Amino acid sequence: MSAGPLTQVALQGLQTRCFGQRVFSFAEVGSTNDELRRLADAGAEEGTLVIAERQTAGRGRRGRVWHSPPDTGLWCSLLLRPPASLVPSLVPLLLGIAIARGIRACCGVPAFLKWPNDVLIAGLKVAGVLCEAGPGGLVAGFGVDVNQEEFPPELPAATSILLQRGRPTDRALLLRAVLEEAERLYLDACARGPAQLIAAATALLSTLGRQVEVQLEGETLRGLACGLEADGALQLEEEGGGQRLIRAGDVQHLDQVEPLDDLTGPL
Ligand code: BTN
C-alpha cells in the first residue's frame, strides 16, 4: 500500500476545485520549492502542485537542511496567490492545520501543532512548512515524514507516522486529505476572514498554555504562550512581566507534558 509512487495518477479522485488539479511530479529534484518558483514565475496557475519522491537539497526554515529520503515522505510545494483578505503570515498555520487534520483523519493518530508551523505527534516533529514569497506568488512547501523507519542521529526530535502508528500509510490518500482540507480552509479564510482559521489553530496548538523558550534573531525569550493574534502572531507573557507578540522565531516547549487526545473531539 505505501510503496505506490506519488504521481498525478495517485491523485485521481482529488476533491478540490484548484489545489493539486495541476501536478508536476518528479523522481528527484533539488527542492520542490525551487521547481515551483520557476513555474510560478513563468505564470503557472494558483493551486499548481510540485511533488517529488526525493529532494537532494530540501530546505527547512532558518536555512536548515530538510532530510528528504526517497519514496517515504511527502515533499510538496503548492502555489498560492492569496487575496488581500488573507494575510500571507496565516498560510503556514493554515497548512499546518491541514496536515494535522489529514494525519488525524487518514492515520488515526493525534497530531498537534507547534507554533508557528511544525506538526508534532507525541511531541516529536512529523512535518514542517516553508512558505517563500516571490513575484510569481507564494510557494508553500511542506514536508511530511510518512513511512520512514529511522532517522539519522542528528535528528533526535523527528518521527514518522509509521513509527507512531506502527504500520505504513498510503501517501496519496494522505496528500489528498491534506489538499482537500487546505483548500476548504483557504476558501473560507479568503471569503470570511481569519476567525475560523485562528480558532482551528488554537484548538490544535500544543504550544498554547505552556512555558516556552523563543529563539529570535539575536535574542532569547521565555514565558507563557497564551494566544494568537488575528495575523497568527504568538502572544507571549514574558517571565519578567509584559506581553510580546512573536511574528517569527523558533519555539521550544519547556515541559515534556504533551496534550492527551482520544481523537473523538472536533479538532
Ligand atoms: C521546516 O520545518 O523547517 C520546514 C520544512 C519544509 C520542508 C519542505 S519539503 C518540500 C518543500 N521543499 C523544500 O525544500 N522544503 C519544503
Short mmCIF file of C-alpha atoms and ligand atoms in Angstrom, two decimals:
data_model
loop_
_atom_site.label_atom_id
_atom_site.label_comp_id
_atom_site.label_asym_id
_atom_site.label_seq_id
_atom_site.Cartn_x
_atom_site.Cartn_y
_atom_site.Cartn_z
CA MET A 1 0.00 0.00 0.00
CA SER A 2 2.69 2.51 0.88
CA ALA A 3 5.03 1.57 -1.91
CA GLY A 4 3.00 3.14 -4.75
CA PRO A 5 4.69 6.04 -6.46
CA LEU A 6 3.31 9.51 -5.86
CA THR A 7 2.28 10.53 -9.34
CA GLN A 8 -0.53 12.57 -10.81
CA VAL A 9 -2.40 9.25 -11.20
CA ALA A 10 -2.18 8.69 -7.45
CA LEU A 11 -4.05 11.96 -7.00
CA GLN A 12 -7.00 10.96 -9.19
CA GLY A 13 -10.23 11.47 -7.30
CA LEU A 14 -8.93 14.56 -5.53
CA GLN A 15 -11.98 16.54 -4.43
CA THR A 16 -10.70 20.08 -4.92
CA ARG A 17 -11.51 22.88 -7.34
CA CYS A 18 -7.98 24.17 -7.63
CA PHE A 19 -5.42 22.79 -5.16
CA GLY A 20 -3.45 19.99 -6.83
CA GLN A 21 -5.50 19.99 -10.02
CA ARG A 22 -2.28 20.74 -11.93
CA VAL A 23 0.57 18.50 -10.74
CA PHE A 24 4.22 18.29 -11.72
CA SER A 25 5.74 15.13 -10.27
CA PHE A 26 9.44 14.32 -10.23
CA ALA A 27 11.51 11.31 -9.22
CA GLU A 28 14.17 13.67 -7.89
CA VAL A 29 14.62 17.42 -7.56
CA GLY A 30 16.85 19.75 -5.58
CA SER A 31 13.94 21.39 -3.78
CA THR A 32 10.26 21.30 -4.77
CA ASN A 33 10.07 24.94 -3.68
CA ASP A 34 12.67 25.88 -6.31
CA GLU A 35 10.88 23.90 -9.04
CA LEU A 36 7.59 25.57 -8.20
CA ARG A 37 9.21 29.01 -8.03
CA ARG A 38 10.32 28.58 -11.66
CA LEU A 39 6.80 27.53 -12.69
CA ALA A 40 5.22 30.36 -10.68
CA ASP A 41 7.43 32.98 -12.26
CA ALA A 42 6.52 31.58 -15.70
CA GLY A 43 2.80 32.11 -14.90
CA ALA A 44 1.61 28.76 -13.52
CA GLU A 45 -1.91 28.88 -12.14
CA GLU A 46 -2.79 29.05 -8.47
CA GLY A 47 -3.07 25.60 -6.89
CA THR A 48 -0.25 24.13 -9.01
CA LEU A 49 1.48 21.41 -7.04
CA VAL A 50 5.02 20.08 -7.33
CA ILE A 51 5.75 16.71 -5.74
CA ALA A 52 8.96 14.72 -5.68
CA GLU A 53 9.92 11.27 -4.50
CA ARG A 54 13.25 12.62 -3.30
CA GLN A 55 14.89 16.00 -2.72
CA THR A 56 18.64 16.41 -2.86
CA ALA A 57 18.60 19.94 -1.46
CA GLY A 58 15.41 20.08 0.57
CA ARG A 59 15.47 23.01 2.97
CA GLY A 60 13.69 23.98 6.13
CA ARG A 61 13.15 27.23 7.96
CA ARG A 62 16.14 29.32 9.00
CA GLY A 63 18.43 27.73 6.40
CA ARG A 64 18.22 24.24 7.86
CA VAL A 65 18.56 21.12 5.73
CA TRP A 66 15.33 19.13 5.30
CA HIS A 67 16.10 15.41 5.22
CA SER A 68 14.09 14.07 2.23
CA PRO A 69 14.88 10.39 1.57
CA PRO A 70 13.31 8.60 -1.42
CA ASP A 71 9.82 7.10 -1.57
CA THR A 72 8.89 7.59 2.06
CA GLY A 73 7.57 11.09 2.64
CA LEU A 74 5.52 13.86 1.14
CA TRP A 75 7.82 16.52 -0.32
CA CYS A 76 5.46 19.02 -1.91
CA SER A 77 5.04 22.66 -2.86
CA LEU A 78 1.74 24.40 -3.57
CA LEU A 79 1.36 27.72 -5.38
CA LEU A 80 -0.90 30.29 -3.75
CA ARG A 81 -1.81 33.85 -4.60
CA PRO A 82 -3.81 34.87 -1.56
CA PRO A 83 -6.09 37.91 -1.91
CA ALA A 84 -5.71 40.86 0.46
CA SER A 85 -8.31 39.31 2.79
CA LEU A 86 -5.84 36.56 3.76
CA VAL A 87 -2.55 37.80 5.20
CA PRO A 88 0.33 35.61 3.96
CA SER A 89 1.55 35.08 7.54
CA LEU A 90 -1.51 32.83 8.09
CA VAL A 91 -0.63 30.44 5.27
CA PRO A 92 1.95 28.39 7.23
CA LEU A 93 -0.58 27.94 10.04
CA LEU A 94 -3.27 27.02 7.52
CA LEU A 95 -1.10 24.29 6.02
CA GLY A 96 -0.08 23.04 9.44
CA ILE A 97 -3.77 22.66 10.37
CA ALA A 98 -4.49 20.86 7.09
CA ILE A 99 -1.59 18.44 7.66
CA ALA A 100 -2.53 17.76 11.28
CA ARG A 101 -6.17 17.16 10.36
CA GLY A 102 -5.16 14.99 7.38
CA ILE A 103 -2.98 12.82 9.64
CA ARG A 104 -5.78 12.53 12.20
CA ALA A 105 -8.37 11.57 9.59
CA CYS A 106 -6.23 9.20 7.49
CA CYS A 107 -3.98 7.64 10.07
CA GLY A 108 -5.91 7.89 13.33
CA VAL A 109 -3.02 9.42 15.27
CA PRO A 110 -3.33 12.61 17.32
CA ALA A 111 -1.23 15.21 15.55
CA PHE A 112 -0.84 18.67 17.09
CA LEU A 113 0.82 21.92 16.05
CA LYS A 114 3.83 23.68 17.49
CA TRP A 115 3.84 27.37 16.67
CA PRO A 116 4.36 28.54 14.01
CA ASN A 117 4.19 25.61 11.64
CA ASP A 118 5.54 22.34 12.95
CA VAL A 119 3.29 19.30 13.17
CA LEU A 120 4.00 17.02 16.11
CA ILE A 121 2.98 13.55 17.19
CA ALA A 122 3.80 12.65 20.79
CA GLY A 123 5.92 15.80 21.00
CA LEU A 124 8.14 14.78 18.08
CA LYS A 125 8.22 16.59 14.73
CA VAL A 126 6.49 14.80 11.87
CA ALA A 127 6.02 17.67 9.39
CA GLY A 128 7.07 21.23 8.65
CA VAL A 129 6.06 24.06 6.35
CA LEU A 130 8.27 26.53 4.50
CA CYS A 131 6.50 29.42 2.73
CA GLU A 132 8.51 31.60 0.36
CA ALA A 133 7.08 34.72 -1.28
CA GLY A 134 8.14 35.96 -4.70
CA PRO A 135 6.81 37.88 -7.70
CA GLY A 136 5.03 34.80 -9.09
CA GLY A 137 3.19 34.11 -5.84
CA LEU A 138 3.57 32.37 -2.53
CA VAL A 139 5.30 28.99 -2.70
CA ALA A 140 4.03 26.94 0.23
CA GLY A 141 6.33 23.95 0.71
CA PHE A 142 5.52 21.17 3.12
CA GLY A 143 7.31 18.03 4.14
CA VAL A 144 5.65 15.13 5.98
CA ASP A 145 7.64 12.19 7.32
CA VAL A 146 5.28 9.36 6.46
CA ASN A 147 6.90 5.96 6.13
CA GLN A 148 10.47 6.37 7.37
CA GLU A 149 11.61 3.53 9.60
CA GLU A 150 14.51 5.50 11.04
CA PHE A 151 16.15 8.93 11.14
CA PRO A 152 19.78 9.97 11.20
CA PRO A 153 21.15 10.55 14.73
CA GLU A 154 21.34 14.31 14.15
CA LEU A 155 17.51 14.41 14.11
CA PRO A 156 16.60 13.09 17.57
CA ALA A 157 13.34 15.07 17.73
CA ALA A 158 11.99 13.73 14.41
CA THR A 159 9.47 10.97 13.93
CA SER A 160 7.36 9.48 11.16
CA ILE A 161 3.73 8.46 11.00
CA LEU A 162 4.92 4.88 10.55
CA LEU A 163 6.90 4.98 13.79
CA GLN A 164 3.90 6.37 15.67
CA ARG A 165 1.20 4.32 14.01
CA GLY A 166 3.02 1.02 13.69
CA ARG A 167 2.08 0.49 10.06
CA PRO A 168 2.62 2.21 6.72
CA THR A 169 0.37 4.93 5.34
CA ASP A 170 -0.77 5.37 1.74
CA ARG A 171 0.91 8.68 0.88
CA ALA A 172 -1.52 9.53 -1.93
CA LEU A 173 -4.52 9.18 0.40
CA LEU A 174 -2.85 11.41 2.95
CA LEU A 175 -1.88 14.00 0.35
CA ARG A 176 -5.44 14.12 -0.98
CA ALA A 177 -6.80 14.66 2.53
CA VAL A 178 -4.29 17.44 3.19
CA LEU A 179 -5.02 19.24 -0.09
CA GLU A 180 -8.79 18.98 0.37
CA GLU A 181 -8.60 20.33 3.91
CA ALA A 182 -6.17 23.08 2.90
CA GLU A 183 -8.45 24.25 0.11
CA ARG A 184 -11.51 24.30 2.41
CA LEU A 185 -9.64 26.39 4.98
CA TYR A 186 -8.21 28.68 2.31
CA LEU A 187 -11.52 29.40 0.57
CA ASP A 188 -13.21 30.01 3.90
CA ALA A 189 -10.47 32.37 5.12
CA CYS A 190 -10.40 34.27 1.80
CA ALA A 191 -14.18 34.72 1.85
CA ARG A 192 -14.88 35.22 5.56
CA GLY A 193 -11.63 36.30 7.17
CA PRO A 194 -9.33 34.51 9.58
CA ALA A 195 -11.59 33.82 12.60
CA GLN A 196 -12.21 30.14 11.76
CA LEU A 197 -8.57 29.58 10.98
CA ILE A 198 -7.44 31.11 14.26
CA ALA A 199 -9.99 29.00 16.16
CA ALA A 200 -8.80 25.82 14.42
CA ALA A 201 -5.15 26.68 15.09
CA THR A 202 -5.89 27.48 18.73
CA ALA A 203 -7.55 24.08 19.19
CA LEU A 204 -4.59 22.22 17.64
CA LEU A 205 -1.66 24.21 19.01
CA SER A 206 0.01 22.28 21.80
CA THR A 207 2.13 25.41 22.35
CA LEU A 208 -0.64 27.42 23.98
CA GLY A 209 -0.86 27.48 27.77
CA ARG A 210 2.73 26.26 28.08
CA GLN A 211 6.04 27.70 29.17
CA VAL A 212 8.18 28.20 26.10
CA GLU A 213 11.55 29.50 25.03
CA VAL A 214 11.53 31.58 21.86
CA GLN A 215 14.68 31.96 19.83
CA LEU A 216 14.68 35.21 17.85
CA GLU A 217 17.49 36.65 15.77
CA GLY A 218 19.98 37.53 18.50
CA GLU A 219 17.55 37.27 21.43
CA THR A 220 16.04 34.50 23.54
CA LEU A 221 12.75 35.00 25.39
CA ARG A 222 10.97 32.85 27.97
CA GLY A 223 7.40 32.97 29.08
CA LEU A 224 3.88 31.65 28.77
CA ALA A 225 2.46 31.20 25.26
CA CYS A 226 -1.06 32.46 25.77
CA GLY A 227 -2.82 33.01 22.46
CA LEU A 228 -2.80 34.03 18.81
CA GLU A 229 -3.35 37.37 17.10
CA ALA A 230 -5.57 37.61 14.02
CA ASP A 231 -2.46 37.51 11.80
CA GLY A 232 -1.16 34.36 13.50
CA ALA A 233 1.40 36.09 15.75
CA LEU A 234 2.03 34.36 19.08
CA GLN A 235 1.17 36.24 22.27
CA LEU A 236 3.87 35.67 24.86
CA GLU A 237 3.61 36.70 28.52
CA GLU A 238 7.24 37.21 29.36
CA GLU A 239 8.73 35.76 32.54
CA GLY A 240 9.74 39.19 33.78
CA GLY A 241 6.30 40.65 33.01
CA GLY A 242 4.93 42.32 29.89
CA GLN A 243 3.50 40.91 26.70
CA ARG A 244 5.37 40.40 23.43
CA LEU A 245 4.00 39.48 20.03
CA ILE A 246 6.18 36.99 18.20
CA ARG A 247 5.96 37.02 14.42
CA ALA A 248 8.97 34.85 13.59
CA GLY A 249 11.11 32.61 15.73
CA ASP A 250 11.80 29.11 16.93
CA VAL A 251 9.74 27.88 19.85
CA GLN A 252 10.75 25.20 22.28
CA HIS A 253 8.25 23.74 24.75
CA LEU A 254 9.98 23.78 28.14
CA ASP A 255 7.97 20.96 29.73
CA GLN A 256 7.51 17.47 28.34
CA VAL A 257 3.78 17.31 29.01
CA GLU A 258 2.13 16.71 25.65
CA PRO A 259 -1.66 17.06 25.38
CA LEU A 260 -3.74 13.90 25.52
CA ASP A 261 -6.28 13.37 22.79
CA ASP A 262 -8.53 10.41 22.15
CA LEU A 263 -9.34 11.68 18.63
CA THR A 264 -13.07 11.76 19.29
CA GLY A 265 -13.25 15.54 19.55
CA PRO A 266 -13.89 18.07 16.76
CA LEU A 267 -10.23 19.08 16.13
C1 BTN B 1 10.69 23.34 8.48
O1 BTN B 1 10.08 22.69 9.33
O2 BTN B 1 11.75 23.89 8.73
C2 BTN B 1 10.09 23.43 7.08
C3 BTN B 1 10.36 22.20 6.29
C4 BTN B 1 9.78 22.28 4.89
C5 BTN B 1 10.23 21.13 4.04
C6 BTN B 1 9.52 21.10 2.71
S1 BTN B 1 9.78 19.59 1.82
C7 BTN B 1 9.06 20.28 0.41
C8 BTN B 1 9.49 21.73 0.32
N1 BTN B 1 10.75 21.85 -0.39
C9 BTN B 1 11.74 22.24 0.40
O3 BTN B 1 12.93 22.39 0.03
N2 BTN B 1 11.28 22.46 1.63
C10 BTN B 1 9.86 22.21 1.74
#
